[in-house]
C-alpha cells in the first residue's frame, strides 16, 4: 500500500468563507498571498468561496477569478495603533452581522479574534471553524498591542474545530504548547506562474526586499546599514524595496544610508502581481533579515522564480532553505527593540549570495526547492480517493531466480535492497502495467532534489521504503523455509 493524501468525503460544493482584515490589492503580504492562492484552489475544486475582508471607504463586492470578495468598510484607523488596537482587534465588529446572517460549511480564519467570534456565532451560520496559525507568538512584545497574556489565543485554539499550519516549525510549536494536533498542508502557491529566470541576470546586481518594513522585526534598519557597508566593495549594487511604505518611514530608512549611496536605493511600491513576479526575475537575490517568521511566502515566490535568498536562521526560514544552493542563512543576533541586530552576519551573507547568484545552476536549484515545498498540491488531483492506494506488484519465483514485475519506475535502491536481502538468489525487476499506477517512486532521501522527481512522483516520501518491506515479506512467505 502506498501512502497518499487524505480524501475529503464531505459533500461538494461547500460554501467556504475566508476571513482576514486585509486582502489584495490593498495589502500584499504572506497571508494575503495564501488567501489568494488557497481560495483559487478551492474554487477550482468546485466549492463556492467568499473572501470576507475590509478596506477604507464604502463596502464593495468584486471577483478574484472565480472567488467572491466581500470588502467591508474598515472601522480601524492608524491612530488606533497608538492605543494598542490593531486591525484584527476591530475587524470582527464588521464581520459578525454577516456571519450571523449567512450559512457556511467552513469558515477559515487567520486571527484568534475572528476564530472566537465565528465560534460564538455557530448556531447562526452552522459552519466548522478553522484557525490558520500563520505566525508564531514572538518571545518578546516589540510593539504596543492590547494583550490578555495569551488567554484569548488559547481560547481560540480550544474553540476551533481544526488547527492549520504550513510549516513543521509551527506544527511542533503549537502541538507542544497547546496539546492540540495541527494539520500541516503544502504552501498553496502555484509556482508555474513564476517563470524561471535566465542564469545571466541583468547588470547591475540587484537586491530585492519585498517585506513589510513598517514592521520592525522585518529588519529594515539592519538592511539599510548593511547596504551602506556593501557599497564600497560593490559600487554598482542596487537595492529595490517593493512593499509600499509611508513617506516618513522611507525617509527614515534612507537616512541610514550615506548620501552618495542613497540614489541606489529604489523605493518602488508594486501593487500588481505581474510586476512583483518581474521584480523577482530581474533580481540577484531576495533579502529577508526577519525575526519570528513562520513560513514567509516571499521566500517560496523568489525560489520559484529562480532567485536565491538571504534569510535569518530563525523561525521557519531554515525549513524553507534546506535545499543546497538555494540561499544563505545568517544568525539574526539578539533582538534589539524587536529587530535583528547581527550586521556583520547580514553583510557576509549578502556577499555569499551575490556570488551564488553568478552560478548558472542557481536558478534551477532554487526552482527545485520551490517545487519541493509545493509538489503535494500540484499532484493532488492525480491521487485516488483514500489515505492509501494499492500498487499492483507481481512476484514470482522461477527456478533459483526471483522475478518482480512493477508498473512504476523504481529507484535502484529497490533492486539493491532485494538483492542484498535474498543473496545469492538472482533478483530480476521488470516493468509491467495494465492501468494507471504511480510513474516514479523515489526513496525518501531523494525527494526535493531535482525537478524531475518533483514533477512526476505522485507518491509521498517513504513510499518506496514501505514497498521494499512489503515485497520482502511476501517473498519470504513464498520461499521454502
CSV table of N, CA and C in Angstrom, one decimal, residues 305-467:
chain,number,residue,atom,x,y,z
A,305,UNK,N,10.9,31.7,-8.9
A,305,UNK,CA,11.5,32.5,-10.0
A,305,UNK,C,13.0,32.2,-10.2
A,306,UNK,N,13.6,31.4,-9.4
A,306,UNK,CA,15.0,31.1,-9.6
A,306,UNK,C,15.9,32.0,-8.9
A,307,UNK,N,15.4,32.8,-8.0
A,307,UNK,CA,16.2,33.8,-7.3
A,307,UNK,C,16.6,33.4,-5.9
A,308,UNK,N,17.9,33.3,-5.6
A,308,UNK,CA,18.3,32.8,-4.2
A,308,UNK,C,18.0,33.8,-3.1
A,309,UNK,N,18.1,33.3,-1.9
A,309,UNK,CA,17.6,34.0,-0.7
A,309,UNK,C,18.7,34.3,0.3
A,310,UNK,N,18.7,35.4,1.0
A,310,UNK,CA,19.4,35.7,2.2
A,310,UNK,C,18.3,35.7,3.3
A,311,UNK,N,18.4,34.9,4.3
A,311,UNK,CA,17.4,34.8,5.4
A,311,UNK,C,18.1,34.5,6.7
A,312,UNK,N,17.4,34.8,7.8
A,312,UNK,CA,17.9,34.5,9.1
A,312,UNK,C,17.7,33.0,9.4
A,313,UNK,N,18.5,32.6,10.3
A,313,UNK,CA,18.4,31.2,10.8
A,313,UNK,C,17.4,31.2,12.0
A,314,UNK,N,16.2,31.7,11.8
A,314,UNK,CA,15.2,31.9,12.8
A,314,UNK,C,13.9,31.5,12.3
A,315,UNK,N,13.0,31.1,13.2
A,315,UNK,CA,11.6,30.7,12.8
A,315,UNK,C,11.6,29.6,11.7
A,316,UNK,N,10.7,29.8,10.7
A,316,UNK,CA,10.6,28.8,9.7
A,316,UNK,C,11.4,28.9,8.5
A,317,UNK,N,12.3,30.0,8.4
A,317,UNK,CA,13.1,30.2,7.3
A,317,UNK,C,14.1,29.1,7.0
A,318,UNK,N,14.8,28.5,8.0
A,318,UNK,CA,15.7,27.4,7.7
A,318,UNK,C,15.0,26.2,7.1
A,319,UNK,N,13.7,26.0,7.5
A,319,UNK,CA,13.0,24.9,6.9
A,319,UNK,C,12.8,25.1,5.4
A,320,UNK,N,12.7,26.3,5.0
A,320,UNK,CA,12.5,26.6,3.6
A,320,UNK,C,13.8,26.6,2.8
A,321,UNK,N,14.9,26.8,3.4
A,321,UNK,CA,16.2,26.9,2.7
A,321,UNK,C,17.1,25.7,3.0
A,322,UNK,N,16.5,24.6,3.2
A,322,UNK,CA,17.2,23.4,3.4
A,322,UNK,C,17.8,22.8,2.1
A,323,UNK,N,17.4,23.3,1.0
A,323,UNK,CA,17.8,22.8,-0.3
A,323,UNK,C,19.2,23.3,-0.6
A,324,UNK,N,20.2,22.5,-1.0
A,324,UNK,CA,21.5,23.0,-1.2
A,324,UNK,C,21.5,24.0,-2.4
A,325,UNK,N,22.2,25.1,-2.2
A,325,UNK,CA,22.4,26.1,-3.3
A,325,UNK,C,21.3,27.0,-3.5
A,326,UNK,N,20.3,27.1,-2.6
A,326,UNK,CA,19.1,28.0,-2.8
A,326,UNK,C,19.2,29.2,-2.0
A,327,UNK,N,20.2,29.4,-1.1
A,327,UNK,CA,20.2,30.6,-0.4
A,327,UNK,C,21.3,30.5,0.7
A,328,UNK,N,21.4,31.6,1.5
A,328,UNK,CA,22.4,31.7,2.6
A,328,UNK,C,21.7,32.1,3.9
A,329,UNK,N,21.9,31.4,5.0
A,329,UNK,CA,21.4,31.8,6.2
A,329,UNK,C,22.4,32.5,7.1
A,330,UNK,N,21.9,33.4,8.0
A,330,UNK,CA,22.8,34.1,9.0
A,330,UNK,C,22.0,34.2,10.3
A,331,UNK,N,22.8,34.2,11.4
A,331,UNK,CA,22.1,34.4,12.7
A,331,UNK,C,21.7,35.8,12.8
A,332,UNK,N,20.4,36.0,13.3
A,332,UNK,CA,20.0,37.4,13.4
A,332,UNK,C,20.5,38.1,14.6
A,333,UNK,N,21.2,37.4,15.5
A,333,UNK,CA,21.7,38.1,16.7
A,333,UNK,C,20.5,38.2,17.8
A,334,UNK,N,20.9,38.8,18.9
A,334,UNK,CA,19.9,39.0,19.9
A,334,UNK,C,18.9,40.2,19.5
A,335,UNK,N,17.6,40.0,19.7
A,335,UNK,CA,16.7,41.0,19.3
A,335,UNK,C,17.0,42.3,20.0
A,336,UNK,N,17.0,43.4,19.2
A,336,UNK,CA,17.2,44.7,19.8
A,336,UNK,C,16.0,45.6,19.4
A,337,UNK,N,15.1,45.8,20.5
A,337,UNK,CA,13.9,46.5,20.3
A,337,UNK,C,13.0,45.8,19.2
A,338,UNK,N,13.0,44.5,19.3
A,338,UNK,CA,12.2,43.7,18.4
A,338,UNK,C,12.8,43.6,16.9
A,339,UNK,N,14.0,43.9,16.7
A,339,UNK,CA,14.6,43.9,15.4
A,339,UNK,C,15.9,43.0,15.4
A,340,UNK,N,16.3,42.4,14.3
A,340,UNK,CA,17.6,41.7,14.2
A,340,UNK,C,18.7,42.6,14.4
A,341,UNK,N,19.9,42.1,14.9
A,341,UNK,CA,21.0,43.0,15.2
A,341,UNK,C,22.3,42.6,14.6
A,342,UNK,N,22.4,41.5,14.0
A,342,UNK,CA,23.7,41.0,13.5
A,342,UNK,C,24.1,41.6,12.2
A,343,UNK,N,24.7,42.8,12.2
A,343,UNK,CA,25.0,43.5,11.0
A,343,UNK,C,26.1,42.8,10.2
A,344,UNK,N,27.2,42.3,10.8
A,344,UNK,CA,28.2,41.7,10.1
A,344,UNK,C,27.8,40.4,9.5
A,345,UNK,N,26.9,39.7,10.2
A,345,UNK,CA,26.3,38.4,9.6
A,345,UNK,C,25.5,38.6,8.4
A,346,UNK,N,24.7,39.7,8.4
A,346,UNK,CA,24.0,40.0,7.2
A,346,UNK,C,24.9,40.4,6.0
A,347,UNK,N,25.9,41.2,6.3
A,347,UNK,CA,26.8,41.7,5.2
A,347,UNK,C,27.5,40.5,4.6
A,348,UNK,N,28.0,39.6,5.4
A,348,UNK,CA,28.7,38.4,4.9
A,348,UNK,C,27.7,37.5,4.1
A,349,UNK,N,26.5,37.4,4.6
A,349,UNK,CA,25.5,36.5,3.9
A,349,UNK,C,25.2,37.1,2.5
A,350,UNK,N,25.0,38.4,2.4
A,350,UNK,CA,24.7,39.1,1.1
A,350,UNK,C,25.9,38.9,0.2
A,351,UNK,N,27.1,39.0,0.7
A,351,UNK,CA,28.3,38.8,-0.2
A,351,UNK,C,28.3,37.3,-0.8
A,352,UNK,N,27.9,36.4,0.1
A,352,UNK,CA,27.9,35.0,-0.4
A,352,UNK,C,26.8,34.8,-1.4
A,353,UNK,N,25.6,35.4,-1.2
A,353,UNK,CA,24.5,35.1,-2.1
A,353,UNK,C,24.8,35.8,-3.4
A,354,UNK,N,25.5,37.0,-3.4
A,354,UNK,CA,25.8,37.6,-4.7
A,354,UNK,C,26.7,36.7,-5.5
A,355,UNK,N,27.6,36.0,-4.9
A,355,UNK,CA,28.5,35.1,-5.6
A,355,UNK,C,27.7,33.9,-6.0
A,356,UNK,N,26.8,33.4,-5.2
A,356,UNK,CA,25.9,32.3,-5.6
A,356,UNK,C,25.0,32.6,-6.8
A,357,UNK,N,24.6,33.9,-6.9
A,357,UNK,CA,23.7,34.3,-8.0
A,357,UNK,C,24.4,34.3,-9.4
A,358,UNK,N,25.8,34.2,-9.4
A,358,UNK,CA,26.5,34.1,-10.6
A,358,UNK,C,26.7,32.7,-11.1
A,359,UNK,N,26.3,31.7,-10.3
A,359,UNK,CA,26.4,30.3,-10.7
A,359,UNK,C,25.2,30.0,-11.6
A,360,UNK,N,25.5,29.4,-12.8
A,360,UNK,CA,24.5,29.2,-13.8
A,360,UNK,C,23.5,28.2,-13.3
A,361,UNK,N,23.8,27.3,-12.4
A,361,UNK,CA,22.9,26.3,-11.9
A,361,UNK,C,22.0,26.8,-10.8
A,362,UNK,N,22.2,28.0,-10.2
A,362,UNK,CA,21.4,28.5,-9.1
A,362,UNK,C,19.9,28.6,-9.4
A,363,UNK,N,19.5,29.2,-10.6
A,363,UNK,CA,18.1,29.3,-10.8
A,363,UNK,C,17.4,27.9,-10.8
A,364,UNK,N,18.1,26.9,-11.3
A,364,UNK,CA,17.5,25.5,-11.4
A,364,UNK,C,17.4,25.0,-9.9
A,365,UNK,N,18.4,25.2,-9.1
A,365,UNK,CA,18.4,24.7,-7.8
A,365,UNK,C,17.2,25.4,-7.0
A,366,UNK,N,17.1,26.7,-7.2
A,366,UNK,CA,16.1,27.4,-6.5
A,366,UNK,C,14.7,26.9,-6.9
A,367,UNK,N,14.5,26.7,-8.1
A,367,UNK,CA,13.2,26.2,-8.6
A,367,UNK,C,12.9,24.9,-8.0
A,368,UNK,N,13.9,24.0,-8.0
A,368,UNK,CA,13.7,22.7,-7.4
A,368,UNK,C,13.3,22.8,-5.9
A,369,UNK,N,13.8,23.7,-5.2
A,369,UNK,CA,13.5,23.9,-3.8
A,369,UNK,C,12.0,24.3,-3.7
A,370,UNK,N,11.6,25.2,-4.6
A,370,UNK,CA,10.2,25.7,-4.6
A,370,UNK,C,9.2,24.5,-4.9
A,371,UNK,N,9.6,23.7,-5.9
A,371,UNK,CA,8.8,22.5,-6.3
A,371,UNK,C,8.7,21.6,-5.1
A,372,UNK,N,9.8,21.4,-4.4
A,372,UNK,CA,9.7,20.5,-3.2
A,372,UNK,C,8.7,20.9,-2.2
A,373,UNK,N,8.5,22.2,-2.0
A,373,UNK,CA,7.6,22.7,-1.0
A,373,UNK,C,6.1,22.7,-1.5
A,374,UNK,N,5.9,22.6,-2.8
A,374,UNK,CA,4.5,22.6,-3.3
A,374,UNK,C,4.1,21.4,-4.1
A,375,UNK,N,5.0,20.4,-4.2
A,375,UNK,CA,4.7,19.3,-5.1
A,375,UNK,C,3.4,18.5,-4.7
A,376,UNK,N,3.1,18.4,-3.4
A,376,UNK,CA,1.9,17.7,-3.0
A,376,UNK,C,0.6,18.3,-3.5
A,377,UNK,N,0.6,19.6,-3.5
A,377,UNK,CA,-0.6,20.3,-4.0
A,377,UNK,C,-0.8,20.1,-5.5
A,378,UNK,N,0.3,20.2,-6.3
A,378,UNK,CA,0.2,20.1,-7.7
A,378,UNK,C,-0.2,18.6,-8.1
A,379,UNK,N,0.1,17.6,-7.2
A,379,UNK,CA,-0.3,16.3,-7.6
A,379,UNK,C,-1.6,15.8,-7.0
A,380,UNK,N,-2.3,16.7,-6.3
A,380,UNK,CA,-3.5,16.3,-5.5
A,380,UNK,C,-4.5,15.6,-6.4
A,381,UNK,N,-4.8,16.2,-7.6
A,381,UNK,CA,-5.8,15.6,-8.4
A,381,UNK,C,-5.5,14.3,-9.0
A,382,UNK,N,-4.2,13.9,-9.0
A,382,UNK,CA,-3.8,12.6,-9.6
A,382,UNK,C,-4.0,11.5,-8.7
A,383,UNK,N,-4.2,11.7,-7.4
A,383,UNK,CA,-4.3,10.7,-6.4
A,383,UNK,C,-5.7,10.1,-6.3
A,384,UNK,N,-5.8,8.8,-6.1
A,384,UNK,CA,-7.1,8.2,-6.0
A,384,UNK,C,-7.6,8.5,-4.6
A,385,UNK,N,-9.0,8.3,-4.4
A,385,UNK,CA,-9.5,8.6,-3.1
A,385,UNK,C,-8.9,7.7,-2.0
A,386,UNK,N,-8.9,8.2,-0.8
A,386,UNK,CA,-8.4,7.4,0.4
A,386,UNK,C,-7.1,7.8,0.9
A,387,UNK,N,-6.8,7.4,2.1
A,387,UNK,CA,-5.5,7.7,2.7
A,387,UNK,C,-4.3,6.9,2.1
A,388,UNK,N,-4.6,5.8,1.4
A,388,UNK,CA,-3.6,4.9,0.8
A,388,UNK,C,-4.2,4.3,-0.4
A,389,UNK,N,-3.4,3.8,-1.3
A,389,UNK,CA,-3.9,3.1,-2.5
A,389,UNK,C,-2.9,2.0,-2.9
A,390,UNK,N,-3.4,1.0,-3.5
A,390,UNK,CA,-2.6,-0.2,-3.8
A,390,UNK,C,-1.7,0.0,-5.0
A,391,UNK,N,-0.5,-0.6,-4.9
A,391,UNK,CA,0.4,-0.7,-6.1
A,391,UNK,C,0.4,-2.2,-6.5
A,392,UNK,N,0.0,-2.5,-7.7
A,392,UNK,CA,-0.1,-3.9,-8.2
A,392,UNK,C,1.3,-4.4,-8.6
A,393,UNK,N,2.0,-5.1,-7.7
A,393,UNK,CA,3.3,-5.7,-8.0
A,393,UNK,C,3.1,-7.2,-8.1
A,394,UNK,N,3.6,-7.8,-9.1
A,394,UNK,CA,3.6,-9.2,-9.3
A,394,UNK,C,4.9,-9.9,-9.0
A,395,UNK,N,4.8,-10.9,-8.1
A,395,UNK,CA,6.0,-11.6,-7.7
A,395,UNK,C,6.0,-13.1,-8.1
A,396,UNK,N,7.2,-13.5,-8.5
A,396,UNK,CA,7.3,-14.9,-8.9
A,396,UNK,C,8.7,-15.5,-8.5
A,397,UNK,N,8.7,-16.8,-8.3
A,397,UNK,CA,10.0,-17.5,-8.1
A,397,UNK,C,10.0,-18.6,-9.1
A,398,UNK,N,11.0,-18.4,-10.1
A,398,UNK,CA,11.1,-19.3,-11.2
A,398,UNK,C,12.5,-19.9,-11.1
A,399,UNK,N,12.6,-21.2,-10.8
A,399,UNK,CA,13.9,-21.8,-10.6
A,399,UNK,C,14.6,-21.3,-9.4
A,400,UNK,N,15.8,-20.8,-9.6
A,400,UNK,CA,16.5,-20.2,-8.5
A,400,UNK,C,16.5,-18.7,-8.5
A,401,UNK,N,15.6,-18.1,-9.3
A,401,UNK,CA,15.5,-16.6,-9.5
A,401,UNK,C,14.2,-16.0,-9.0
A,402,UNK,N,14.3,-14.8,-8.5
A,402,UNK,CA,13.2,-14.1,-8.0
A,402,UNK,C,12.8,-13.0,-9.1
A,403,UNK,N,11.6,-13.0,-9.5
A,403,UNK,CA,11.1,-12.0,-10.5
A,403,UNK,C,10.1,-11.1,-9.9
A,404,UNK,N,10.3,-9.8,-10.1
A,404,UNK,CA,9.4,-8.7,-9.6
A,404,UNK,C,8.9,-7.9,-10.8
A,405,UNK,N,7.6,-7.9,-11.0
A,405,UNK,CA,7.0,-7.1,-12.1
A,405,UNK,C,6.3,-5.9,-11.5
A,406,UNK,N,6.7,-4.7,-11.8
A,406,UNK,CA,6.2,-3.5,-11.2
A,406,UNK,C,5.7,-2.5,-12.3
A,407,UNK,N,4.6,-1.8,-12.1
A,407,UNK,CA,4.1,-0.8,-13.1
A,407,UNK,C,4.9,0.5,-13.0
A,408,UNK,N,5.6,0.7,-12.0
A,408,UNK,CA,6.3,2.0,-11.9
A,408,UNK,C,7.8,1.9,-12.1
A,409,UNK,N,8.5,3.0,-12.3
A,409,UNK,CA,9.9,3.0,-12.4
A,409,UNK,C,10.5,3.2,-11.0
A,410,UNK,N,11.1,2.1,-10.5
A,410,UNK,CA,11.6,2.0,-9.2
A,410,UNK,C,13.1,2.4,-9.1
A,411,UNK,N,13.4,3.1,-8.1
A,411,UNK,CA,14.8,3.5,-7.9
A,411,UNK,C,15.7,2.3,-7.7
A,412,UNK,N,17.0,2.4,-8.1
A,412,UNK,CA,17.9,1.3,-8.0
A,412,UNK,C,18.0,0.7,-6.5
A,413,UNK,N,17.7,1.6,-5.5
A,413,UNK,CA,17.7,1.2,-4.1
A,413,UNK,C,16.7,0.0,-3.9
A,414,UNK,N,15.7,-0.1,-4.7
A,414,UNK,CA,14.7,-1.2,-4.6
A,414,UNK,C,15.4,-2.5,-5.0
A,415,UNK,N,16.0,-2.5,-6.1
A,415,UNK,CA,16.7,-3.7,-6.6
A,415,UNK,C,17.9,-4.1,-5.7
A,416,UNK,N,18.7,-3.1,-5.3
A,416,UNK,CA,19.8,-3.4,-4.5
A,416,UNK,C,19.4,-4.0,-3.1
A,417,UNK,N,18.4,-3.4,-2.5
A,417,UNK,CA,17.9,-3.9,-1.2
A,417,UNK,C,17.4,-5.3,-1.3
A,418,UNK,N,16.7,-5.7,-2.4
A,418,UNK,CA,16.2,-7.0,-2.5
A,418,UNK,C,17.3,-8.0,-2.8
A,419,UNK,N,18.3,-7.6,-3.6
A,419,UNK,CA,19.4,-8.5,-3.9
A,419,UNK,C,20.3,-8.7,-2.7
A,420,UNK,N,20.4,-7.7,-1.8
A,420,UNK,CA,21.1,-7.9,-0.6
A,420,UNK,C,20.4,-8.8,0.4
A,421,UNK,N,19.1,-8.7,0.4
A,421,UNK,CA,18.3,-9.5,1.4
A,421,UNK,C,18.1,-11.0,0.9
A,422,UNK,N,18.2,-11.2,-0.4
A,422,UNK,CA,17.9,-12.5,-0.9
A,422,UNK,C,19.1,-13.2,-1.6
A,423,UNK,N,20.3,-12.6,-1.3
A,423,UNK,CA,21.5,-13.2,-1.9
A,423,UNK,C,21.7,-14.6,-1.3
A,424,UNK,N,22.2,-15.6,-2.2
A,424,UNK,CA,22.8,-15.4,-3.5
A,424,UNK,C,21.8,-15.5,-4.7
A,425,UNK,N,20.4,-15.5,-4.4
A,425,UNK,CA,19.5,-15.7,-5.5
A,425,UNK,C,19.5,-14.5,-6.4
A,426,UNK,N,19.4,-14.7,-7.7
A,426,UNK,CA,19.3,-13.6,-8.6
A,426,UNK,C,17.9,-12.9,-8.5
A,427,UNK,N,17.9,-11.6,-8.5
A,427,UNK,CA,16.6,-10.8,-8.5
A,427,UNK,C,16.5,-10.0,-9.7
A,428,UNK,N,15.4,-10.3,-10.5
A,428,UNK,CA,15.1,-9.6,-11.7
A,428,UNK,C,13.9,-8.7,-11.5
A,429,UNK,N,14.1,-7.4,-11.8
A,429,UNK,CA,13.0,-6.4,-11.7
A,429,UNK,C,12.6,-5.9,-13.1
A,430,UNK,N,11.4,-6.0,-13.5
A,430,UNK,CA,10.9,-5.6,-14.8
A,430,UNK,C,9.7,-4.8,-14.7
A,431,UNK,N,9.5,-3.9,-15.7
A,431,UNK,CA,8.3,-3.0,-15.7
A,431,UNK,C,7.2,-3.7,-16.4
A,432,UNK,N,6.0,-3.7,-15.8
A,432,UNK,CA,4.8,-4.3,-16.4
A,432,UNK,C,3.6,-3.6,-15.8
A,433,UNK,N,2.7,-3.1,-16.7
A,433,UNK,CA,1.5,-2.4,-16.1
A,433,UNK,C,0.3,-2.6,-17.0
A,434,UNK,N,-0.9,-2.6,-16.4
A,434,UNK,CA,-2.1,-2.7,-17.2
A,434,UNK,C,-3.0,-1.6,-17.0
A,435,UNK,N,-2.7,-0.7,-16.0
A,435,UNK,CA,-3.6,0.5,-15.8
A,435,UNK,C,-2.7,1.6,-15.2
A,436,UNK,N,-3.3,2.7,-14.9
A,436,UNK,CA,-2.6,3.8,-14.3
A,436,UNK,C,-2.0,3.4,-12.9
A,437,UNK,N,-0.7,3.7,-12.7
A,437,UNK,CA,-0.1,3.5,-11.5
A,437,UNK,C,0.9,4.6,-11.3
A,438,UNK,N,1.4,4.8,-10.0
A,438,UNK,CA,2.4,5.9,-9.9
A,438,UNK,C,3.6,5.6,-10.8
A,439,UNK,N,4.0,6.7,-11.5
A,439,UNK,CA,5.0,6.5,-12.6
A,439,UNK,C,6.4,6.5,-12.1
A,440,UNK,N,6.7,7.0,-10.9
A,440,UNK,CA,8.1,7.2,-10.4
A,440,UNK,C,8.0,7.1,-8.9
A,441,UNK,N,8.8,6.3,-8.3
A,441,UNK,CA,8.8,6.1,-6.8
A,441,UNK,C,10.2,6.2,-6.3
A,442,UNK,N,10.6,7.4,-6.0
A,442,UNK,CA,12.0,7.6,-5.4
A,442,UNK,C,12.0,7.3,-3.9
A,443,UNK,N,13.2,7.1,-3.4
A,443,UNK,CA,13.4,6.9,-2.0
A,443,UNK,C,13.1,8.3,-1.2
A,444,UNK,N,12.9,8.2,0.0
A,444,UNK,CA,12.6,9.4,0.8
A,444,UNK,C,13.7,10.4,0.7
A,445,UNK,N,15.0,9.9,0.7
A,445,UNK,CA,16.1,10.8,0.7
A,445,UNK,C,16.2,11.6,-0.6
A,446,UNK,N,15.6,11.1,-1.7
A,446,UNK,CA,15.7,11.8,-3.0
A,446,UNK,C,14.6,12.9,-3.2
A,447,UNK,N,13.6,12.9,-2.3
A,447,UNK,CA,12.6,13.9,-2.5
A,447,UNK,C,13.1,15.3,-2.3
A,448,UNK,N,12.8,16.2,-3.3
A,448,UNK,CA,13.2,17.6,-3.2
A,448,UNK,C,14.5,17.9,-3.9
A,449,UNK,N,15.2,16.9,-4.5
A,449,UNK,CA,16.4,17.2,-5.1
A,449,UNK,C,16.3,16.9,-6.6
A,450,UNK,N,15.9,18.0,-7.3
A,450,UNK,CA,15.8,17.8,-8.8
A,450,UNK,C,14.3,18.0,-9.2
A,451,UNK,N,14.1,18.8,-10.2
A,451,UNK,CA,12.7,19.0,-10.7
A,451,UNK,C,12.1,17.7,-11.2
A,452,UNK,N,12.9,16.8,-11.8
A,452,UNK,CA,12.3,15.6,-12.4
A,452,UNK,C,11.6,14.8,-11.4
A,453,UNK,N,12.1,14.6,-10.2
A,453,UNK,CA,11.4,13.9,-9.1
A,453,UNK,C,10.2,14.7,-8.7
A,454,UNK,N,10.3,16.0,-8.6
A,454,UNK,CA,9.1,16.8,-8.1
A,454,UNK,C,7.9,16.6,-9.0
A,455,UNK,N,8.1,16.6,-10.3
A,455,UNK,CA,7.0,16.7,-11.3
A,455,UNK,C,6.3,15.4,-11.4
A,456,UNK,N,7.0,14.3,-11.5
A,456,UNK,CA,6.3,13.1,-11.9
A,456,UNK,C,6.1,12.1,-10.7
A,457,UNK,N,6.7,12.4,-9.5
A,457,UNK,CA,6.5,11.5,-8.4
A,457,UNK,C,5.1,11.8,-7.8
A,458,UNK,N,4.2,10.8,-7.9
A,458,UNK,CA,2.8,11.1,-7.3
A,458,UNK,C,2.7,10.5,-5.9
A,459,UNK,N,3.7,10.1,-5.3
A,459,UNK,CA,3.7,9.5,-4.0
A,459,UNK,C,4.4,10.4,-3.0
A,460,UNK,N,4.2,10.0,-1.8
A,460,UNK,CA,4.8,10.8,-0.7
A,460,UNK,C,6.1,10.2,-0.3
A,461,UNK,N,7.0,10.9,0.4
A,461,UNK,CA,8.2,10.4,0.9
A,461,UNK,C,8.0,9.2,1.8
A,462,UNK,N,8.8,8.1,1.6
A,462,UNK,CA,8.6,6.9,2.4
A,462,UNK,C,7.9,5.8,1.7
A,463,UNK,N,7.3,6.1,0.6
A,463,UNK,CA,6.5,5.0,-0.1
A,463,UNK,C,7.4,3.9,-0.6
A,464,UNK,N,8.5,4.2,-1.2
A,464,UNK,CA,9.4,3.2,-1.7
A,464,UNK,C,9.9,2.2,-0.5
A,465,UNK,N,10.2,2.8,0.6
A,465,UNK,CA,10.6,2.0,1.8
A,465,UNK,C,9.5,1.1,2.2
A,466,UNK,N,8.2,1.6,2.2
A,466,UNK,CA,7.1,0.7,2.5
A,466,UNK,C,7.0,-0.4,1.5
A,467,UNK,N,7.2,-0.1,0.2
A,467,UNK,CA,7.1,-1.1,-0.8
A,467,UNK,C,8.2,-2.2,-0.6
